[in-house]
Coordinates of C-alpha atoms in Angstrom, one line a residue:
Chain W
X1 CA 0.0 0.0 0.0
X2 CA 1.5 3.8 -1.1
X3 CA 1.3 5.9 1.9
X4 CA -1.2 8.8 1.6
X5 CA -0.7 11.8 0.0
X6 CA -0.7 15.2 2.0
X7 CA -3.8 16.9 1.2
X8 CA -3.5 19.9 3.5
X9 CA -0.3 22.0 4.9
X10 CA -0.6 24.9 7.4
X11 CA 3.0 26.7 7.4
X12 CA 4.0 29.0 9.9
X13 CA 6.1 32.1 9.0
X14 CA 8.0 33.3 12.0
X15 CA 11.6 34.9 10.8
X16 CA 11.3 38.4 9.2
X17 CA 14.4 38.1 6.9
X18 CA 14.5 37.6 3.7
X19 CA 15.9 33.7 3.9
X20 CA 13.3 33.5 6.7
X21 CA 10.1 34.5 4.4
X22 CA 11.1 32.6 0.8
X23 CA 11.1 29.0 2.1
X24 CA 7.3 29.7 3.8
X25 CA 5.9 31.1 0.8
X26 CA 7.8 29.2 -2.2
X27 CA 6.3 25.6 -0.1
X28 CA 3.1 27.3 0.3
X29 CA 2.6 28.2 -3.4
X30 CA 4.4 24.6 -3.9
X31 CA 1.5 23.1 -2.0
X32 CA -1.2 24.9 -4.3
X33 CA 0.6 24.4 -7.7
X34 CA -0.1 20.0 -6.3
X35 CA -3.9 20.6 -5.4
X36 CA -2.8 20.9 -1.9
X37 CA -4.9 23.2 0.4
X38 CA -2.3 25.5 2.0
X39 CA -2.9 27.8 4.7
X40 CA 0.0 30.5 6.1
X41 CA 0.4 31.8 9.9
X42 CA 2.7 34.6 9.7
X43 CA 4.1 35.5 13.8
X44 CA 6.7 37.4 15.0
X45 CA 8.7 39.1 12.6
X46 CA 7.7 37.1 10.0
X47 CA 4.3 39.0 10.2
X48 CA 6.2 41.8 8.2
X49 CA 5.8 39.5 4.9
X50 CA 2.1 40.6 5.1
X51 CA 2.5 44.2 6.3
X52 CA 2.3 46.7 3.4
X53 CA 5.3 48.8 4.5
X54 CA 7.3 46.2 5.2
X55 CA 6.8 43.3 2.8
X56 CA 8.9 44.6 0.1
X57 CA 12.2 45.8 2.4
X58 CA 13.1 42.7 3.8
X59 CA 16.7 41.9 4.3
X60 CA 18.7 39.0 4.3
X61 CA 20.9 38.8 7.8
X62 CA 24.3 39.1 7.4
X63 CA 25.1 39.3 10.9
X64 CA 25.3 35.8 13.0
X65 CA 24.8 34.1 9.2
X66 CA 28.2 31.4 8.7
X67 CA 26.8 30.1 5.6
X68 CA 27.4 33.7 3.9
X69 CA 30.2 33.5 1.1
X70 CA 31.9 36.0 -1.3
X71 CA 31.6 37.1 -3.8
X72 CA 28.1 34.3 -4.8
X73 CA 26.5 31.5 -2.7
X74 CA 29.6 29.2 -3.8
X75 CA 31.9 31.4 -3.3
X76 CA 35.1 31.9 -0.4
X77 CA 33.3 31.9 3.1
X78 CA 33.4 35.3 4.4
X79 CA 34.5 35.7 8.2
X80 CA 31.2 37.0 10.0
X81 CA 32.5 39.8 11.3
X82 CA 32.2 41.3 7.9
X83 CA 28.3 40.9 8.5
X84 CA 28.3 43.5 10.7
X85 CA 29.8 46.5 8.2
X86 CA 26.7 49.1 7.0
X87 CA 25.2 48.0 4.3
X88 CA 26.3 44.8 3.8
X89 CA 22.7 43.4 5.0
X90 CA 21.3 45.8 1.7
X91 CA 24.2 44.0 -0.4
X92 CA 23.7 41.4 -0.2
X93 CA 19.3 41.3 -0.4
X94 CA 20.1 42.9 -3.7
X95 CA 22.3 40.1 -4.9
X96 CA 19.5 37.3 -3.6
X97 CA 17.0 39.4 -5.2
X98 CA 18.6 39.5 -9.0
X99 CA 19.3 35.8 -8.3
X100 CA 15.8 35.3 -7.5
X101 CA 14.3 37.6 -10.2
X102 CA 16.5 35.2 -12.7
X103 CA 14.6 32.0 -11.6
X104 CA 11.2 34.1 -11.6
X105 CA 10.7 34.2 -7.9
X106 CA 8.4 37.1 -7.3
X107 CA 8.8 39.8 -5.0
X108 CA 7.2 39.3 -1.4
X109 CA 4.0 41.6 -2.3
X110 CA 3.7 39.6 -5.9
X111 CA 3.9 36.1 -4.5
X112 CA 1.3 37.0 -1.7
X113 CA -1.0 38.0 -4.3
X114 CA -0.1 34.5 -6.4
X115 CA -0.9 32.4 -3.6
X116 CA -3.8 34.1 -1.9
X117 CA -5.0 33.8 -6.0
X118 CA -4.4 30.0 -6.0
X119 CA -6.3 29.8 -2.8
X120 CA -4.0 29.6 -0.1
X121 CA -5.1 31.8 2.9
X122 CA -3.3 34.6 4.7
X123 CA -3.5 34.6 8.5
X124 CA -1.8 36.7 11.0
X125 CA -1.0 36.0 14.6
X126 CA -3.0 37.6 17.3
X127 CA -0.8 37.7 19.9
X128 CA 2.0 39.5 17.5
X129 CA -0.5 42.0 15.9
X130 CA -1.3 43.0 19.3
X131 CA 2.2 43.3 20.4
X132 CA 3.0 45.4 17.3
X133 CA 0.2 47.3 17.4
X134 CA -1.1 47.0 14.1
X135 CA -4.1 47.5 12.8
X136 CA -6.3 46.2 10.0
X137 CA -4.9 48.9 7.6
X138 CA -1.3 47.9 8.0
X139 CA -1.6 44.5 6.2
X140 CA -1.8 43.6 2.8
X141 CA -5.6 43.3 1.2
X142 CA -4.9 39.4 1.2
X143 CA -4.5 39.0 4.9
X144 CA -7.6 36.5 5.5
X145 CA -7.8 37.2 9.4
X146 CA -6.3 37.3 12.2
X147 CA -6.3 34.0 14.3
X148 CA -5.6 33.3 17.9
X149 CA -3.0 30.0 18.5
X150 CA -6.5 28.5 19.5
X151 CA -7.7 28.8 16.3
X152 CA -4.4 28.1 13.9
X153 CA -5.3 24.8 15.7
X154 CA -8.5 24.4 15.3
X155 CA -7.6 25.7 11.4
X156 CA -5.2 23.2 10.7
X157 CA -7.6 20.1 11.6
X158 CA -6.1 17.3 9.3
X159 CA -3.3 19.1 8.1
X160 CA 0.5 18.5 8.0
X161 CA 2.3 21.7 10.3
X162 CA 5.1 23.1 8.6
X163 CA 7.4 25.5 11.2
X164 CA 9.9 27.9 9.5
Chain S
X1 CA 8.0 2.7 -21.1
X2 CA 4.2 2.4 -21.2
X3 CA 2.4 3.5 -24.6
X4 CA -1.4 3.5 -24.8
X5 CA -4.3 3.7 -27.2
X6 CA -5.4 7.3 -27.2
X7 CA -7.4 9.3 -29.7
X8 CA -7.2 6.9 -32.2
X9 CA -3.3 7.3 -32.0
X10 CA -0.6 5.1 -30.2
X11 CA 1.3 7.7 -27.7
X12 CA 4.0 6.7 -25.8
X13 CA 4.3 8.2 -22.1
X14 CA 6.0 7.6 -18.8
X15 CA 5.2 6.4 -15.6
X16 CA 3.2 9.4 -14.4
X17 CA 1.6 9.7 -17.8
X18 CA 3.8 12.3 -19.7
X19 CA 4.3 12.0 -23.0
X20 CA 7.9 11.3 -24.2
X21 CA 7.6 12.2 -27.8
X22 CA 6.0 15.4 -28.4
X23 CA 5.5 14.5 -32.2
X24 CA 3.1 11.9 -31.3
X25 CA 1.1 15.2 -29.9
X26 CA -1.9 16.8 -31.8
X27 CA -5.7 18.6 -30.6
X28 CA -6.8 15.1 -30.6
X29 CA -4.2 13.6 -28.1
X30 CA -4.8 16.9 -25.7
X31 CA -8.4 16.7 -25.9
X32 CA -8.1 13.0 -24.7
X33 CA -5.8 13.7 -21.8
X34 CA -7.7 16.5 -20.9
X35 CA -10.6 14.4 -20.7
X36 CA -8.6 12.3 -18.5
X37 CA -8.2 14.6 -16.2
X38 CA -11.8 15.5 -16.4
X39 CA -10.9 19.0 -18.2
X40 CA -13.3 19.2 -21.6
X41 CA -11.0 21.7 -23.3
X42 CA -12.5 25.3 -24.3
X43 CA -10.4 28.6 -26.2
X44 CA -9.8 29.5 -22.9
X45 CA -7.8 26.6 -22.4
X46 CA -6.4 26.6 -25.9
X47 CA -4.9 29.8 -24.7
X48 CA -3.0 28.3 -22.1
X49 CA -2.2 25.2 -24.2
X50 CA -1.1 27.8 -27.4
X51 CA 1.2 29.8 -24.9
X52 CA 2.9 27.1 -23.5
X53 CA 4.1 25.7 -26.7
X54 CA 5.1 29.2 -28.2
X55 CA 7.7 29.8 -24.9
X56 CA 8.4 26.5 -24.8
X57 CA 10.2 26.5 -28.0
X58 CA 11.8 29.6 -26.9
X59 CA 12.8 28.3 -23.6
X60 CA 12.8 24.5 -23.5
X61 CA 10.8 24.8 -20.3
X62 CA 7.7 24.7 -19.2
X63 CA 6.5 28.8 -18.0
X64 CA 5.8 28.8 -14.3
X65 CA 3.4 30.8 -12.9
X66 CA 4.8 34.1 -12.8
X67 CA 5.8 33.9 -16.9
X68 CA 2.3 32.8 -17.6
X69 CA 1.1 35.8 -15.8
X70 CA 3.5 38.4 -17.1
X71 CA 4.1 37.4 -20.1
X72 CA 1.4 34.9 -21.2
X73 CA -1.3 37.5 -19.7
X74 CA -2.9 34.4 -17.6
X75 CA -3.8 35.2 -14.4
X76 CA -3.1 33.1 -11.5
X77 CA -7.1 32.9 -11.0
X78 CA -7.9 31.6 -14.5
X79 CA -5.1 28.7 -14.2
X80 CA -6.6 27.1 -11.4
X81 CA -9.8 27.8 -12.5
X82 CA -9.2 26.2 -16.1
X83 CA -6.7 22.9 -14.6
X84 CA -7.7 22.8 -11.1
X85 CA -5.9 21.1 -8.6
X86 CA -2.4 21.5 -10.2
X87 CA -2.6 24.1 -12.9
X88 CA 0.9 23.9 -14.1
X89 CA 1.2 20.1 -13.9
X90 CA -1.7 19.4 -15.6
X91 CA -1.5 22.1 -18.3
X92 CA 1.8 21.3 -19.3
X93 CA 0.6 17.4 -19.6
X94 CA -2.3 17.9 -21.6
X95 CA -0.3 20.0 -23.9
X96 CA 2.3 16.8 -24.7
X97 CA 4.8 18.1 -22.7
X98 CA 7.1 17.0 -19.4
X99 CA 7.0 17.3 -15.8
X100 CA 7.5 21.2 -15.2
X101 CA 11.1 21.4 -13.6
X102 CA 10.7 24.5 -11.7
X103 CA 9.8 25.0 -7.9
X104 CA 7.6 28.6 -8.4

Protein backbone atom coordinates (compact mmCIF):
# COMPACT_ATOMS: atom_id res chain seq x y z
CA UNK A 1 0.00 0.00 0.00
CA UNK A 2 1.49 3.75 -1.11
CA UNK A 3 1.34 5.89 1.85
CA UNK A 4 -1.16 8.85 1.65
CA UNK A 5 -0.71 11.84 -0.04
CA UNK A 6 -0.73 15.17 1.96
CA UNK A 7 -3.84 16.89 1.23
CA UNK A 8 -3.46 19.90 3.51
CA UNK A 9 -0.31 22.01 4.85
CA UNK A 10 -0.56 24.89 7.38
CA UNK A 11 3.00 26.74 7.37
CA UNK A 12 4.04 28.96 9.93
CA UNK A 13 6.13 32.12 9.01
CA UNK A 14 7.97 33.33 12.04
CA UNK A 15 11.56 34.89 10.80
CA UNK A 16 11.31 38.39 9.19
CA UNK A 17 14.35 38.09 6.88
CA UNK A 18 14.48 37.62 3.68
CA UNK A 19 15.87 33.72 3.86
CA UNK A 20 13.33 33.46 6.67
CA UNK A 21 10.11 34.45 4.41
CA UNK A 22 11.10 32.60 0.85
CA UNK A 23 11.11 29.02 2.10
CA UNK A 24 7.35 29.72 3.82
CA UNK A 25 5.93 31.06 0.82
CA UNK A 26 7.84 29.23 -2.16
CA UNK A 27 6.35 25.58 -0.12
CA UNK A 28 3.15 27.33 0.32
CA UNK A 29 2.63 28.24 -3.43
CA UNK A 30 4.37 24.59 -3.88
CA UNK A 31 1.48 23.13 -1.97
CA UNK A 32 -1.17 24.91 -4.31
CA UNK A 33 0.59 24.44 -7.72
CA UNK A 34 -0.10 20.03 -6.26
CA UNK A 35 -3.88 20.65 -5.45
CA UNK A 36 -2.83 20.89 -1.94
CA UNK A 37 -4.88 23.23 0.39
CA UNK A 38 -2.34 25.54 2.01
CA UNK A 39 -2.93 27.77 4.67
CA UNK A 40 -0.04 30.52 6.11
CA UNK A 41 0.37 31.83 9.87
CA UNK A 42 2.73 34.64 9.75
CA UNK A 43 4.05 35.55 13.79
CA UNK A 44 6.68 37.42 15.04
CA UNK A 45 8.65 39.12 12.56
CA UNK A 46 7.70 37.09 10.04
CA UNK A 47 4.29 39.00 10.19
CA UNK A 48 6.25 41.79 8.23
CA UNK A 49 5.77 39.48 4.85
CA UNK A 50 2.05 40.57 5.09
CA UNK A 51 2.51 44.21 6.31
CA UNK A 52 2.27 46.72 3.44
CA UNK A 53 5.28 48.79 4.54
CA UNK A 54 7.32 46.23 5.19
CA UNK A 55 6.80 43.33 2.81
CA UNK A 56 8.93 44.61 0.07
CA UNK A 57 12.19 45.76 2.37
CA UNK A 58 13.06 42.73 3.84
CA UNK A 59 16.67 41.92 4.33
CA UNK A 60 18.68 38.95 4.25
CA UNK A 61 20.92 38.76 7.84
CA UNK A 62 24.33 39.07 7.44
CA UNK A 63 25.12 39.32 10.93
CA UNK A 64 25.26 35.85 13.03
CA UNK A 65 24.83 34.13 9.23
CA UNK A 66 28.21 31.40 8.72
CA UNK A 67 26.76 30.14 5.59
CA UNK A 68 27.37 33.73 3.87
CA UNK A 69 30.21 33.51 1.07
CA UNK A 70 31.88 36.03 -1.29
CA UNK A 71 31.57 37.07 -3.81
CA UNK A 72 28.07 34.27 -4.79
CA UNK A 73 26.54 31.46 -2.70
CA UNK A 74 29.64 29.15 -3.83
CA UNK A 75 31.95 31.40 -3.30
CA UNK A 76 35.07 31.88 -0.36
CA UNK A 77 33.29 31.93 3.10
CA UNK A 78 33.38 35.31 4.41
CA UNK A 79 34.48 35.74 8.16
CA UNK A 80 31.19 37.02 10.05
CA UNK A 81 32.46 39.75 11.30
CA UNK A 82 32.20 41.30 7.89
CA UNK A 83 28.34 40.93 8.49
CA UNK A 84 28.29 43.54 10.69
CA UNK A 85 29.80 46.55 8.17
CA UNK A 86 26.68 49.11 7.01
CA UNK A 87 25.20 47.96 4.30
CA UNK A 88 26.31 44.80 3.84
CA UNK A 89 22.68 43.42 5.01
CA UNK A 90 21.29 45.76 1.67
CA UNK A 91 24.24 44.02 -0.38
CA UNK A 92 23.68 41.43 -0.18
CA UNK A 93 19.30 41.31 -0.43
CA UNK A 94 20.08 42.91 -3.65
CA UNK A 95 22.26 40.14 -4.92
CA UNK A 96 19.51 37.30 -3.59
CA UNK A 97 17.03 39.42 -5.24
CA UNK A 98 18.62 39.50 -8.98
CA UNK A 99 19.30 35.80 -8.32
CA UNK A 100 15.81 35.30 -7.47
CA UNK A 101 14.29 37.55 -10.16
CA UNK A 102 16.48 35.16 -12.73
CA UNK A 103 14.56 32.01 -11.58
CA UNK A 104 11.22 34.08 -11.59
CA UNK A 105 10.66 34.22 -7.94
CA UNK A 106 8.41 37.12 -7.26
CA UNK A 107 8.77 39.83 -5.02
CA UNK A 108 7.24 39.34 -1.41
CA UNK A 109 3.96 41.59 -2.30
CA UNK A 110 3.68 39.60 -5.95
CA UNK A 111 3.86 36.05 -4.49
CA UNK A 112 1.35 37.02 -1.68
CA UNK A 113 -0.97 37.96 -4.30
CA UNK A 114 -0.05 34.47 -6.40
CA UNK A 115 -0.86 32.43 -3.64
CA UNK A 116 -3.75 34.14 -1.92
CA UNK A 117 -5.04 33.85 -5.97
CA UNK A 118 -4.38 30.00 -6.01
CA UNK A 119 -6.35 29.83 -2.79
CA UNK A 120 -4.02 29.62 -0.11
CA UNK A 121 -5.05 31.76 2.94
CA UNK A 122 -3.30 34.57 4.71
CA UNK A 123 -3.48 34.59 8.45
CA UNK A 124 -1.83 36.69 10.96
CA UNK A 125 -1.00 35.97 14.56
CA UNK A 126 -2.97 37.56 17.28
CA UNK A 127 -0.84 37.71 19.93
CA UNK A 128 1.97 39.54 17.46
CA UNK A 129 -0.53 41.95 15.95
CA UNK A 130 -1.33 43.02 19.30
CA UNK A 131 2.15 43.29 20.43
CA UNK A 132 3.02 45.41 17.26
CA UNK A 133 0.16 47.35 17.35
CA UNK A 134 -1.05 46.95 14.08
CA UNK A 135 -4.09 47.47 12.81
CA UNK A 136 -6.29 46.21 9.95
CA UNK A 137 -4.90 48.95 7.57
CA UNK A 138 -1.33 47.93 7.99
CA UNK A 139 -1.64 44.46 6.21
CA UNK A 140 -1.81 43.62 2.80
CA UNK A 141 -5.63 43.29 1.18
CA UNK A 142 -4.90 39.45 1.20
CA UNK A 143 -4.49 39.00 4.88
CA UNK A 144 -7.63 36.54 5.49
CA UNK A 145 -7.82 37.21 9.37
CA UNK A 146 -6.26 37.35 12.17
CA UNK A 147 -6.27 34.00 14.32
CA UNK A 148 -5.63 33.34 17.94
CA UNK A 149 -3.02 29.98 18.52
CA UNK A 150 -6.49 28.46 19.47
CA UNK A 151 -7.67 28.84 16.31
CA UNK A 152 -4.39 28.14 13.88
CA UNK A 153 -5.29 24.78 15.70
CA UNK A 154 -8.46 24.42 15.29
CA UNK A 155 -7.56 25.70 11.36
CA UNK A 156 -5.22 23.23 10.74
CA UNK A 157 -7.61 20.08 11.60
CA UNK A 158 -6.15 17.32 9.31
CA UNK A 159 -3.32 19.11 8.13
CA UNK A 160 0.47 18.46 8.02
CA UNK A 161 2.32 21.73 10.29
CA UNK A 162 5.08 23.09 8.62
CA UNK A 163 7.40 25.45 11.24
CA UNK A 164 9.91 27.89 9.46
CA UNK B 1 7.98 2.69 -21.06
CA UNK B 2 4.24 2.38 -21.21
CA UNK B 3 2.43 3.47 -24.58
CA UNK B 4 -1.37 3.49 -24.79
CA UNK B 5 -4.32 3.66 -27.22
CA UNK B 6 -5.41 7.28 -27.21
CA UNK B 7 -7.39 9.29 -29.70
CA UNK B 8 -7.21 6.90 -32.22
CA UNK B 9 -3.27 7.31 -32.03
CA UNK B 10 -0.60 5.10 -30.21
CA UNK B 11 1.26 7.67 -27.74
CA UNK B 12 3.96 6.74 -25.79
CA UNK B 13 4.29 8.16 -22.14
CA UNK B 14 6.04 7.57 -18.80
CA UNK B 15 5.25 6.43 -15.57
CA UNK B 16 3.24 9.36 -14.41
CA UNK B 17 1.65 9.75 -17.82
CA UNK B 18 3.77 12.26 -19.73
CA UNK B 19 4.31 11.96 -23.04
CA UNK B 20 7.91 11.27 -24.18
CA UNK B 21 7.60 12.16 -27.81
CA UNK B 22 6.02 15.36 -28.43
CA UNK B 23 5.54 14.45 -32.15
CA UNK B 24 3.10 11.91 -31.25
CA UNK B 25 1.06 15.24 -29.90
CA UNK B 26 -1.85 16.83 -31.77
CA UNK B 27 -5.67 18.64 -30.56
CA UNK B 28 -6.83 15.14 -30.60
CA UNK B 29 -4.16 13.59 -28.15
CA UNK B 30 -4.83 16.89 -25.72
CA UNK B 31 -8.40 16.74 -25.91
CA UNK B 32 -8.09 13.04 -24.72
CA UNK B 33 -5.75 13.69 -21.85
CA UNK B 34 -7.71 16.52 -20.89
CA UNK B 35 -10.57 14.42 -20.65
CA UNK B 36 -8.58 12.26 -18.50
CA UNK B 37 -8.20 14.63 -16.18
CA UNK B 38 -11.76 15.48 -16.40
CA UNK B 39 -10.93 18.97 -18.25
CA UNK B 40 -13.29 19.22 -21.58
CA UNK B 41 -10.97 21.73 -23.34
CA UNK B 42 -12.50 25.28 -24.33
CA UNK B 43 -10.37 28.60 -26.19
CA UNK B 44 -9.81 29.52 -22.89
CA UNK B 45 -7.81 26.57 -22.40
CA UNK B 46 -6.35 26.60 -25.86
CA UNK B 47 -4.88 29.80 -24.71
CA UNK B 48 -3.00 28.29 -22.14
CA UNK B 49 -2.17 25.24 -24.22
CA UNK B 50 -1.05 27.76 -27.40
CA UNK B 51 1.24 29.81 -24.93
CA UNK B 52 2.90 27.14 -23.46
CA UNK B 53 4.09 25.66 -26.73
CA UNK B 54 5.05 29.16 -28.22
CA UNK B 55 7.71 29.75 -24.91
CA UNK B 56 8.41 26.50 -24.82
CA UNK B 57 10.15 26.52 -28.01
CA UNK B 58 11.77 29.62 -26.90
CA UNK B 59 12.84 28.30 -23.56
CA UNK B 60 12.84 24.47 -23.50
CA UNK B 61 10.84 24.79 -20.26
CA UNK B 62 7.69 24.70 -19.16
CA UNK B 63 6.49 28.75 -18.03
CA UNK B 64 5.75 28.78 -14.35
CA UNK B 65 3.38 30.77 -12.92
CA UNK B 66 4.83 34.08 -12.79
CA UNK B 67 5.80 33.88 -16.93
CA UNK B 68 2.34 32.75 -17.58
CA UNK B 69 1.09 35.79 -15.82
CA UNK B 70 3.50 38.38 -17.09
CA UNK B 71 4.13 37.41 -20.10
CA UNK B 72 1.40 34.94 -21.17
CA UNK B 73 -1.33 37.54 -19.66
CA UNK B 74 -2.93 34.40 -17.62
CA UNK B 75 -3.84 35.15 -14.43
CA UNK B 76 -3.11 33.12 -11.54
CA UNK B 77 -7.14 32.90 -11.02
CA UNK B 78 -7.90 31.56 -14.46
CA UNK B 79 -5.12 28.68 -14.21
CA UNK B 80 -6.58 27.05 -11.38
CA UNK B 81 -9.84 27.81 -12.49
CA UNK B 82 -9.23 26.20 -16.08
CA UNK B 83 -6.70 22.93 -14.56
CA UNK B 84 -7.68 22.77 -11.05
CA UNK B 85 -5.87 21.05 -8.60
CA UNK B 86 -2.38 21.51 -10.21
CA UNK B 87 -2.59 24.07 -12.90
CA UNK B 88 0.90 23.90 -14.12
CA UNK B 89 1.16 20.08 -13.89
CA UNK B 90 -1.72 19.36 -15.60
CA UNK B 91 -1.45 22.06 -18.31
CA UNK B 92 1.80 21.26 -19.32
CA UNK B 93 0.64 17.40 -19.58
CA UNK B 94 -2.33 17.90 -21.58
CA UNK B 95 -0.28 20.02 -23.92
CA UNK B 96 2.30 16.77 -24.75
CA UNK B 97 4.82 18.14 -22.69
CA UNK B 98 7.14 16.96 -19.35
CA UNK B 99 6.97 17.28 -15.75
CA UNK B 100 7.55 21.25 -15.21
CA UNK B 101 11.08 21.40 -13.63
CA UNK B 102 10.66 24.50 -11.71
CA UNK B 103 9.80 25.01 -7.87
CA UNK B 104 7.57 28.58 -8.42
Amino acid sequence: MSDEPIKKVSIIVSKGSLEGVYPGLIMANGARMEGIEANLFFTFFGLHAIVKKKMNNLKVATVGNPALCVPDAMGMAMPTILGAIPGMSAFATMMMKKEMEKIDIPPVDEFVEMISDAGGKIYACKATVDMFKLKDEDFCPQMDGVLTVGDFYEMSAGSQIIFT
Amino acid sequence: MPSKEIAGTTIDVNEEGFLTDRSQWNKDVAAALASEEGIELTDEHWKVIDFIEADYAEKQAIPGMRRMNKVGGIPTKDLYRLFPNGPIKKAARISGYPKPASCV
